Amino acid sequence: MEGRKPLNQSNGILLESGTNELEIVEFEVQNNKFGINVIKVKEIIQPTAVTPVPHAHPHVKGLVQLRGEVLPVVDMARVLGAEEEETPKSKYIVAEFNQQKVIFHVHNVTQIHRISWNQIEKPSEMYSGVHSGIIGVIKREESMILLLDFESIMLEINPETGIRVDQVKKLGPRERRNKRIVAAEDSPLLRKLLNDTLREAGYEDVEFFENGADAFQYLESIVDGNQDVKESVHLVLTDIEMPQMDGHHLTKRIKNHPKLNTLPVIIFSSLITNDLKHKGEMVGAEDQISKPEIAELILKIDQYIL
C-alpha cells in the first residue's frame, strides 16, 4: 500500500447495508496488529512534514496541511504506550468521524479484511475498562487484530468532541419518566455519558446493552413473553459499530420483525455523514444523528416518543 491510497466508498460492501459485515484496514504499531473501520478512512498517505504545536496533548505530534486543510497528527505509538519510531513503511491514515478529520501515524498498513461483526469478540474484562480504547478482538489463524475505539481515543485528546450534558440542560425541565428506551452502545464510557445525558433530559428508564445481538434478544423476549411491545418499549437507540451485531443489522432485524417493526429506531453514531446516511435509510431507521450532537438527539427522541 504505497503512496496516496484513496478508499473508494462507492463499491462493494459500502453500498450494502444491514449485512452485519464490515471492512477493516489492518495496520501495525511495533509489529502488533490493529484495525480501523474502512468507513472511517478517507485515504492513506506517506508521512509528511509535521509542525509541532506548543502545549498540545502528548498523543498529538503536531499539524500538517493536506490539500488546504490543517489536520492534527495523532501518533498511535504514543496512544498505545509503544516506542515511537519512523520506519520506511510508516503511513498516515487520514480519517473522518464524529464530524472531525484527523491523521493517525502508524508504522505500517498491511491489508484490508472483510469480516462479520459476529466474528469480533468483545474484549475480556481485563481490557474492557472505560478507557481501554478497544472495540473488539479479531482472532485469525496466524495472529490477533485489535479493533480500536478511535472515538474514545479522540475523546481523551479533546473532551470537547464528546457528549456534553450542558447542551441538554438548555432544553429546560422535562417529564419523561414513563417513556422506556432500549439503547445499544458498546463503549462503557459512552454508555455512561448517554445514561447521564438522557437522565438529564428526563428519560430515566433506559435499558442499555453492549451490542445489537443482546438488544435484539431482549426485544424478542418481550414478544415471546406476550407483552405489549408498544407498552414495553417506546424507542430503540443504537450505535453502528458493535461486536456480534452492528446497529444497521439490528435496525434491519427490528424492521423485518412482524411484531417489532413499528418500534422507532434512531441511529446515534460517529459514522453518520451525508455520504453514509443512505445505509441507515436502507434498513429503515426513522432517523440518524451524528455523535456528539446530543441536544439534536434528544429533540428527535421527543419527536418519535409521543
Short mmCIF file of C-alpha atoms in Angstrom, two decimals:
data_model
loop_
_atom_site.label_atom_id
_atom_site.label_comp_id
_atom_site.label_asym_id
_atom_site.label_seq_id
_atom_site.Cartn_x
_atom_site.Cartn_y
_atom_site.Cartn_z
CA MET A 1 0.00 0.00 0.00
CA GLU A 2 2.35 2.67 -1.21
CA GLY A 3 1.72 6.37 -1.77
CA ARG A 4 -1.65 8.01 -1.51
CA LYS A 5 -4.46 5.49 -1.27
CA PRO A 6 -7.93 7.00 -1.54
CA LEU A 7 -10.50 4.44 -0.48
CA ASN A 8 -13.33 4.22 -2.98
CA GLN A 9 -16.51 4.32 -0.96
CA SER A 10 -18.81 3.66 -3.89
CA ASN A 11 -18.02 -0.01 -4.40
CA GLY A 12 -18.61 -3.35 -2.71
CA ILE A 13 -19.66 -3.54 0.90
CA LEU A 14 -20.05 0.20 1.23
CA LEU A 15 -23.11 0.05 -1.00
CA GLU A 16 -24.68 -2.63 1.17
CA SER A 17 -26.42 -2.20 4.50
CA GLY A 18 -27.62 -4.48 7.24
CA THR A 19 -25.34 -7.40 6.28
CA ASN A 20 -23.61 -7.31 9.71
CA GLU A 21 -20.29 -7.11 7.88
CA LEU A 22 -17.54 -4.52 7.74
CA GLU A 23 -14.18 -3.96 6.14
CA ILE A 24 -11.22 -3.03 8.28
CA VAL A 25 -7.85 -1.53 7.40
CA GLU A 26 -5.20 -3.56 9.23
CA PHE A 27 -2.20 -1.56 10.44
CA GLU A 28 0.81 -2.17 12.65
CA VAL A 29 2.40 -0.38 15.57
CA GLN A 30 5.64 -2.08 16.64
CA ASN A 31 4.61 -5.29 14.84
CA ASN A 32 1.34 -5.54 16.77
CA LYS A 33 -1.76 -5.63 14.58
CA PHE A 34 -4.71 -3.25 14.90
CA GLY A 35 -7.74 -2.34 12.83
CA ILE A 36 -9.86 0.66 11.88
CA ASN A 37 -13.23 0.51 10.11
CA VAL A 38 -12.65 1.37 6.45
CA ILE A 39 -15.71 3.65 6.56
CA LYS A 40 -13.71 6.00 8.79
CA VAL A 41 -10.73 6.10 6.42
CA LYS A 42 -10.57 8.77 3.72
CA GLU A 43 -7.13 7.90 2.39
CA ILE A 44 -3.70 6.53 3.30
CA ILE A 45 -0.67 8.73 2.56
CA GLN A 46 3.07 8.80 3.05
CA PRO A 47 4.27 10.74 6.13
CA THR A 48 4.83 14.43 5.55
CA ALA A 49 6.34 17.32 7.49
CA VAL A 50 4.64 17.98 10.83
CA THR A 51 4.52 21.37 12.56
CA PRO A 52 4.73 20.92 16.34
CA VAL A 53 2.06 22.63 18.47
CA PRO A 54 3.05 24.10 21.86
CA HIS A 55 1.20 22.58 24.85
CA ALA A 56 -0.58 20.02 22.66
CA HIS A 57 -1.85 16.76 24.13
CA PRO A 58 1.03 14.25 24.49
CA HIS A 59 -0.51 11.97 21.84
CA VAL A 60 -0.52 14.75 19.22
CA LYS A 61 2.65 15.09 17.12
CA GLY A 62 1.53 18.37 15.56
CA LEU A 63 -0.28 19.66 12.49
CA VAL A 64 0.01 19.05 8.76
CA GLN A 65 -1.56 20.82 5.83
CA LEU A 66 -3.32 18.47 3.45
CA ARG A 67 -4.92 19.96 0.33
CA GLY A 68 -5.80 23.20 2.08
CA GLU A 69 -6.94 21.61 5.36
CA VAL A 70 -4.92 21.79 8.57
CA LEU A 71 -5.22 18.47 10.39
CA PRO A 72 -3.82 17.13 13.69
CA VAL A 73 -1.49 14.13 13.60
CA VAL A 74 -2.00 11.58 16.38
CA ASP A 75 0.92 9.22 16.99
CA MET A 76 -0.59 5.79 17.59
CA ALA A 77 2.62 4.60 19.25
CA ARG A 78 2.09 7.22 21.96
CA VAL A 79 -1.58 6.28 22.27
CA LEU A 80 -0.71 2.62 22.72
CA GLY A 81 2.26 3.19 25.01
CA ALA A 82 4.69 1.81 22.42
CA GLU A 83 8.06 3.16 21.32
CA GLU A 84 7.88 5.97 18.78
CA GLU A 85 9.68 5.31 15.53
CA GLU A 86 9.80 6.30 11.89
CA THR A 87 10.12 3.32 9.57
CA PRO A 88 10.34 3.08 5.78
CA LYS A 89 6.83 1.59 5.92
CA SER A 90 5.30 4.29 8.16
CA LYS A 91 1.97 5.63 6.93
CA TYR A 92 -0.53 8.35 7.75
CA ILE A 93 -4.15 7.20 7.91
CA VAL A 94 -6.44 10.15 7.17
CA ALA A 95 -9.74 9.53 8.96
CA GLU A 96 -13.08 11.27 9.39
CA PHE A 97 -15.68 10.58 12.11
CA ASN A 98 -17.54 12.48 14.82
CA GLN A 99 -17.67 15.43 12.40
CA GLN A 100 -13.90 15.83 12.53
CA LYS A 101 -10.87 14.90 10.43
CA VAL A 102 -7.67 13.56 11.94
CA ILE A 103 -4.48 11.80 10.81
CA PHE A 104 -3.16 8.70 12.61
CA HIS A 105 0.55 7.94 12.32
CA VAL A 106 1.13 4.16 12.19
CA HIS A 107 4.20 2.04 11.48
CA ASN A 108 2.73 0.09 8.57
CA VAL A 109 -0.55 -0.51 6.73
CA THR A 110 -0.84 -4.08 5.54
CA GLN A 111 -4.20 -5.14 4.12
CA ILE A 112 -7.98 -4.83 4.17
CA HIS A 113 -10.18 -7.56 5.65
CA ARG A 114 -13.89 -8.12 5.13
CA ILE A 115 -15.40 -9.80 8.18
CA SER A 116 -18.66 -10.23 10.04
CA TRP A 117 -19.31 -8.42 13.30
CA ASN A 118 -20.20 -11.78 14.86
CA GLN A 119 -16.57 -12.83 14.32
CA ILE A 120 -15.44 -9.93 16.52
CA GLU A 121 -15.24 -10.86 20.17
CA LYS A 122 -15.73 -8.29 22.86
CA PRO A 123 -12.57 -7.59 24.89
CA SER A 124 -12.09 -9.61 28.05
CA GLU A 125 -12.95 -7.92 31.32
CA MET A 126 -9.25 -7.21 31.79
CA TYR A 127 -9.24 -4.95 28.72
CA SER A 128 -12.81 -3.67 28.65
CA GLY A 129 -12.47 -0.83 31.13
CA VAL A 130 -13.86 2.62 30.42
CA HIS A 131 -10.60 3.85 28.89
CA SER A 132 -9.40 0.65 27.20
CA GLY A 133 -9.81 2.03 23.67
CA ILE A 134 -10.67 -1.42 22.26
CA ILE A 135 -13.95 -2.25 20.48
CA GLY A 136 -13.22 -5.91 19.90
CA VAL A 137 -10.77 -8.69 19.12
CA ILE A 138 -10.46 -10.41 15.75
CA LYS A 139 -8.79 -13.80 16.01
CA ARG A 140 -7.03 -15.06 12.91
CA GLU A 141 -5.04 -18.25 12.37
CA GLU A 142 -1.70 -16.52 12.40
CA SER A 143 -2.38 -13.51 14.61
CA MET A 144 -4.85 -11.39 16.53
CA ILE A 145 -6.13 -7.96 15.46
CA LEU A 146 -7.42 -5.44 17.96
CA LEU A 147 -10.18 -3.21 16.61
CA LEU A 148 -9.56 0.14 18.28
CA ASP A 149 -12.13 2.59 19.62
CA PHE A 150 -10.96 5.73 17.86
CA GLU A 151 -13.82 7.81 19.27
CA SER A 152 -12.59 7.16 22.81
CA ILE A 153 -9.01 7.89 21.74
CA MET A 154 -10.05 11.28 20.37
CA LEU A 155 -12.28 11.96 23.36
CA GLU A 156 -9.28 11.64 25.65
CA ILE A 157 -7.29 14.05 23.45
CA ASN A 158 -10.13 16.55 23.06
CA PRO A 159 -13.06 16.19 25.51
CA GLU A 160 -14.97 18.83 23.53
CA THR A 161 -15.62 16.18 20.86
CA GLY A 162 -17.71 14.15 23.33
CA ILE A 163 -21.29 14.19 24.53
CA ARG A 164 -21.90 17.20 26.75
CA VAL A 165 -24.66 17.23 29.34
CA ASP A 166 -24.70 21.04 29.39
CA GLN A 167 -26.21 21.04 25.88
CA VAL A 168 -29.25 19.20 27.24
CA LYS A 169 -29.72 21.49 30.22
CA LYS A 170 -30.59 24.25 27.79
CA LEU A 171 -33.72 22.28 26.81
CA GLY A 172 -35.24 23.07 30.22
CA PRO A 173 -37.15 20.89 32.70
CA ARG A 174 -38.98 17.90 31.25
CA GLU A 175 -41.03 14.95 32.47
CA ARG A 176 -40.36 11.76 30.51
CA ARG A 177 -40.08 9.14 33.27
CA ASN A 178 -42.82 6.95 31.83
CA LYS A 179 -41.03 6.52 28.49
CA ARG A 180 -38.80 3.47 28.03
CA ILE A 181 -35.77 3.37 25.71
CA VAL A 182 -33.65 0.39 24.69
CA ALA A 183 -30.11 1.54 23.85
CA ALA A 184 -27.30 -0.45 22.20
CA GLU A 185 -23.83 1.05 22.71
CA ASP A 186 -20.63 -0.97 23.10
CA SER A 187 -18.43 1.70 24.70
CA PRO A 188 -18.65 1.74 28.54
CA LEU A 189 -17.61 5.39 28.52
CA LEU A 190 -20.32 6.40 26.04
CA ARG A 191 -22.94 4.29 27.82
CA LYS A 192 -22.27 6.29 30.98
CA LEU A 193 -22.33 9.61 29.12
CA LEU A 194 -25.55 8.65 27.34
CA ASN A 195 -27.16 7.50 30.56
CA ASP A 196 -26.27 10.73 32.37
CA THR A 197 -27.44 12.85 29.46
CA LEU A 198 -30.71 11.02 28.91
CA ARG A 199 -31.48 11.25 32.64
CA GLU A 200 -30.83 14.98 32.49
CA ALA A 201 -33.34 15.12 29.63
CA GLY A 202 -35.95 13.33 31.75
CA TYR A 203 -35.51 9.85 30.23
CA GLU A 204 -34.73 7.83 33.34
CA ASP A 205 -35.93 4.42 32.12
CA VAL A 206 -33.19 3.36 29.69
CA GLU A 207 -32.13 -0.27 29.26
CA PHE A 208 -28.55 -0.44 27.96
CA PHE A 209 -26.97 -3.30 26.00
CA GLU A 210 -23.38 -3.54 24.83
CA ASN A 211 -24.19 -4.85 21.36
CA GLY A 212 -27.04 -5.25 18.92
CA ALA A 213 -27.35 -9.00 19.49
CA ASP A 214 -28.12 -8.59 23.19
CA ALA A 215 -30.54 -5.75 22.48
CA PHE A 216 -32.42 -7.78 19.86
CA GLN A 217 -32.56 -10.81 22.14
CA TYR A 218 -34.15 -8.61 24.80
CA LEU A 219 -36.73 -7.27 22.34
CA GLU A 220 -37.54 -10.81 21.22
CA SER A 221 -38.02 -11.83 24.87
CA ILE A 222 -40.72 -9.18 25.15
CA VAL A 223 -42.52 -10.68 22.17
CA ASP A 224 -42.03 -14.24 23.43
CA GLY A 225 -43.45 -13.20 26.80
CA ASN A 226 -46.61 -11.98 25.08
CA GLN A 227 -46.02 -8.47 26.39
CA ASP A 228 -47.33 -5.47 24.52
CA VAL A 229 -44.29 -4.15 22.64
CA LYS A 230 -45.72 -0.63 22.40
CA GLU A 231 -46.19 -0.53 26.16
CA SER A 232 -42.85 -2.16 27.00
CA VAL A 233 -40.52 -0.14 24.75
CA HIS A 234 -41.10 3.25 23.18
CA LEU A 235 -37.90 3.69 21.15
CA VAL A 236 -34.63 1.96 20.22
CA LEU A 237 -31.39 3.93 20.17
CA THR A 238 -28.35 2.29 18.60
CA ASP A 239 -24.72 2.86 17.73
CA ILE A 240 -23.39 1.34 14.48
CA GLU A 241 -20.03 -0.24 15.36
CA MET A 242 -20.61 -3.05 17.87
CA PRO A 243 -19.27 -6.62 18.22
CA GLN A 244 -21.63 -9.52 17.41
CA MET A 245 -24.30 -7.36 15.72
CA ASP A 246 -23.92 -3.83 14.41
CA GLY A 247 -26.57 -1.11 14.51
CA HIS A 248 -27.54 -1.39 10.86
CA HIS A 249 -28.20 -5.12 11.18
CA LEU A 250 -30.08 -4.57 14.46
CA THR A 251 -32.29 -2.00 12.74
CA LYS A 252 -32.91 -4.33 9.81
CA ARG A 253 -33.87 -7.20 12.15
CA ILE A 254 -36.30 -4.94 14.03
CA LYS A 255 -37.90 -3.60 10.86
CA ASN A 256 -38.27 -7.10 9.39
CA HIS A 257 -39.88 -8.49 12.56
CA PRO A 258 -43.70 -8.66 12.33
CA LYS A 259 -44.21 -7.60 15.97
CA LEU A 260 -41.28 -5.18 16.39
CA ASN A 261 -41.36 -3.27 13.13
CA THR A 262 -43.40 -0.36 14.47
CA LEU A 263 -40.70 0.49 17.03
CA PRO A 264 -38.97 3.76 16.10
CA VAL A 265 -35.20 3.35 15.72
CA ILE A 266 -32.70 6.19 15.91
CA ILE A 267 -29.08 5.56 14.95
CA PHE A 268 -26.63 7.65 17.00
CA SER A 269 -23.13 7.16 15.63
CA SER A 270 -19.88 8.87 14.72
CA LEU A 271 -20.33 7.39 11.23
CA ILE A 272 -23.38 9.45 10.26
CA THR A 273 -22.31 11.59 7.30
CA ASN A 274 -24.06 12.79 4.16
CA ASP A 275 -22.22 10.07 2.22
CA LEU A 276 -23.26 7.26 4.57
CA LYS A 277 -26.78 8.22 5.66
CA HIS A 278 -28.23 6.08 2.89
CA LYS A 279 -27.11 2.96 4.77
CA GLY A 280 -29.40 3.76 7.70
CA GLU A 281 -32.22 4.69 5.34
CA MET A 282 -31.88 1.35 3.54
CA VAL A 283 -32.54 -0.59 6.75
CA GLY A 284 -35.50 1.58 7.77
CA ALA A 285 -34.16 3.75 10.60
CA GLU A 286 -36.52 6.59 11.49
CA ASP A 287 -33.62 8.98 11.99
CA GLN A 288 -29.84 9.22 12.21
CA ILE A 289 -27.87 11.64 14.35
CA SER A 290 -24.13 12.13 14.34
CA LYS A 291 -22.24 11.97 17.60
CA PRO A 292 -21.80 14.11 19.59
CA GLU A 293 -24.96 16.12 18.72
CA ILE A 294 -26.76 15.10 21.89
CA ALA A 295 -29.23 18.01 22.03
CA GLU A 296 -30.40 17.19 18.49
CA LEU A 297 -30.72 13.55 19.51
CA ILE A 298 -32.95 14.41 22.46
CA LEU A 299 -35.21 16.54 20.25
CA LYS A 300 -35.53 13.63 17.81
CA ILE A 301 -36.35 11.22 20.63
CA ASP A 302 -39.06 13.66 21.76
CA GLN A 303 -40.42 13.67 18.23
CA TYR A 304 -40.75 9.88 17.96
CA ILE A 305 -41.86 9.21 21.54
CA LEU A 306 -45.31 10.77 21.81
#
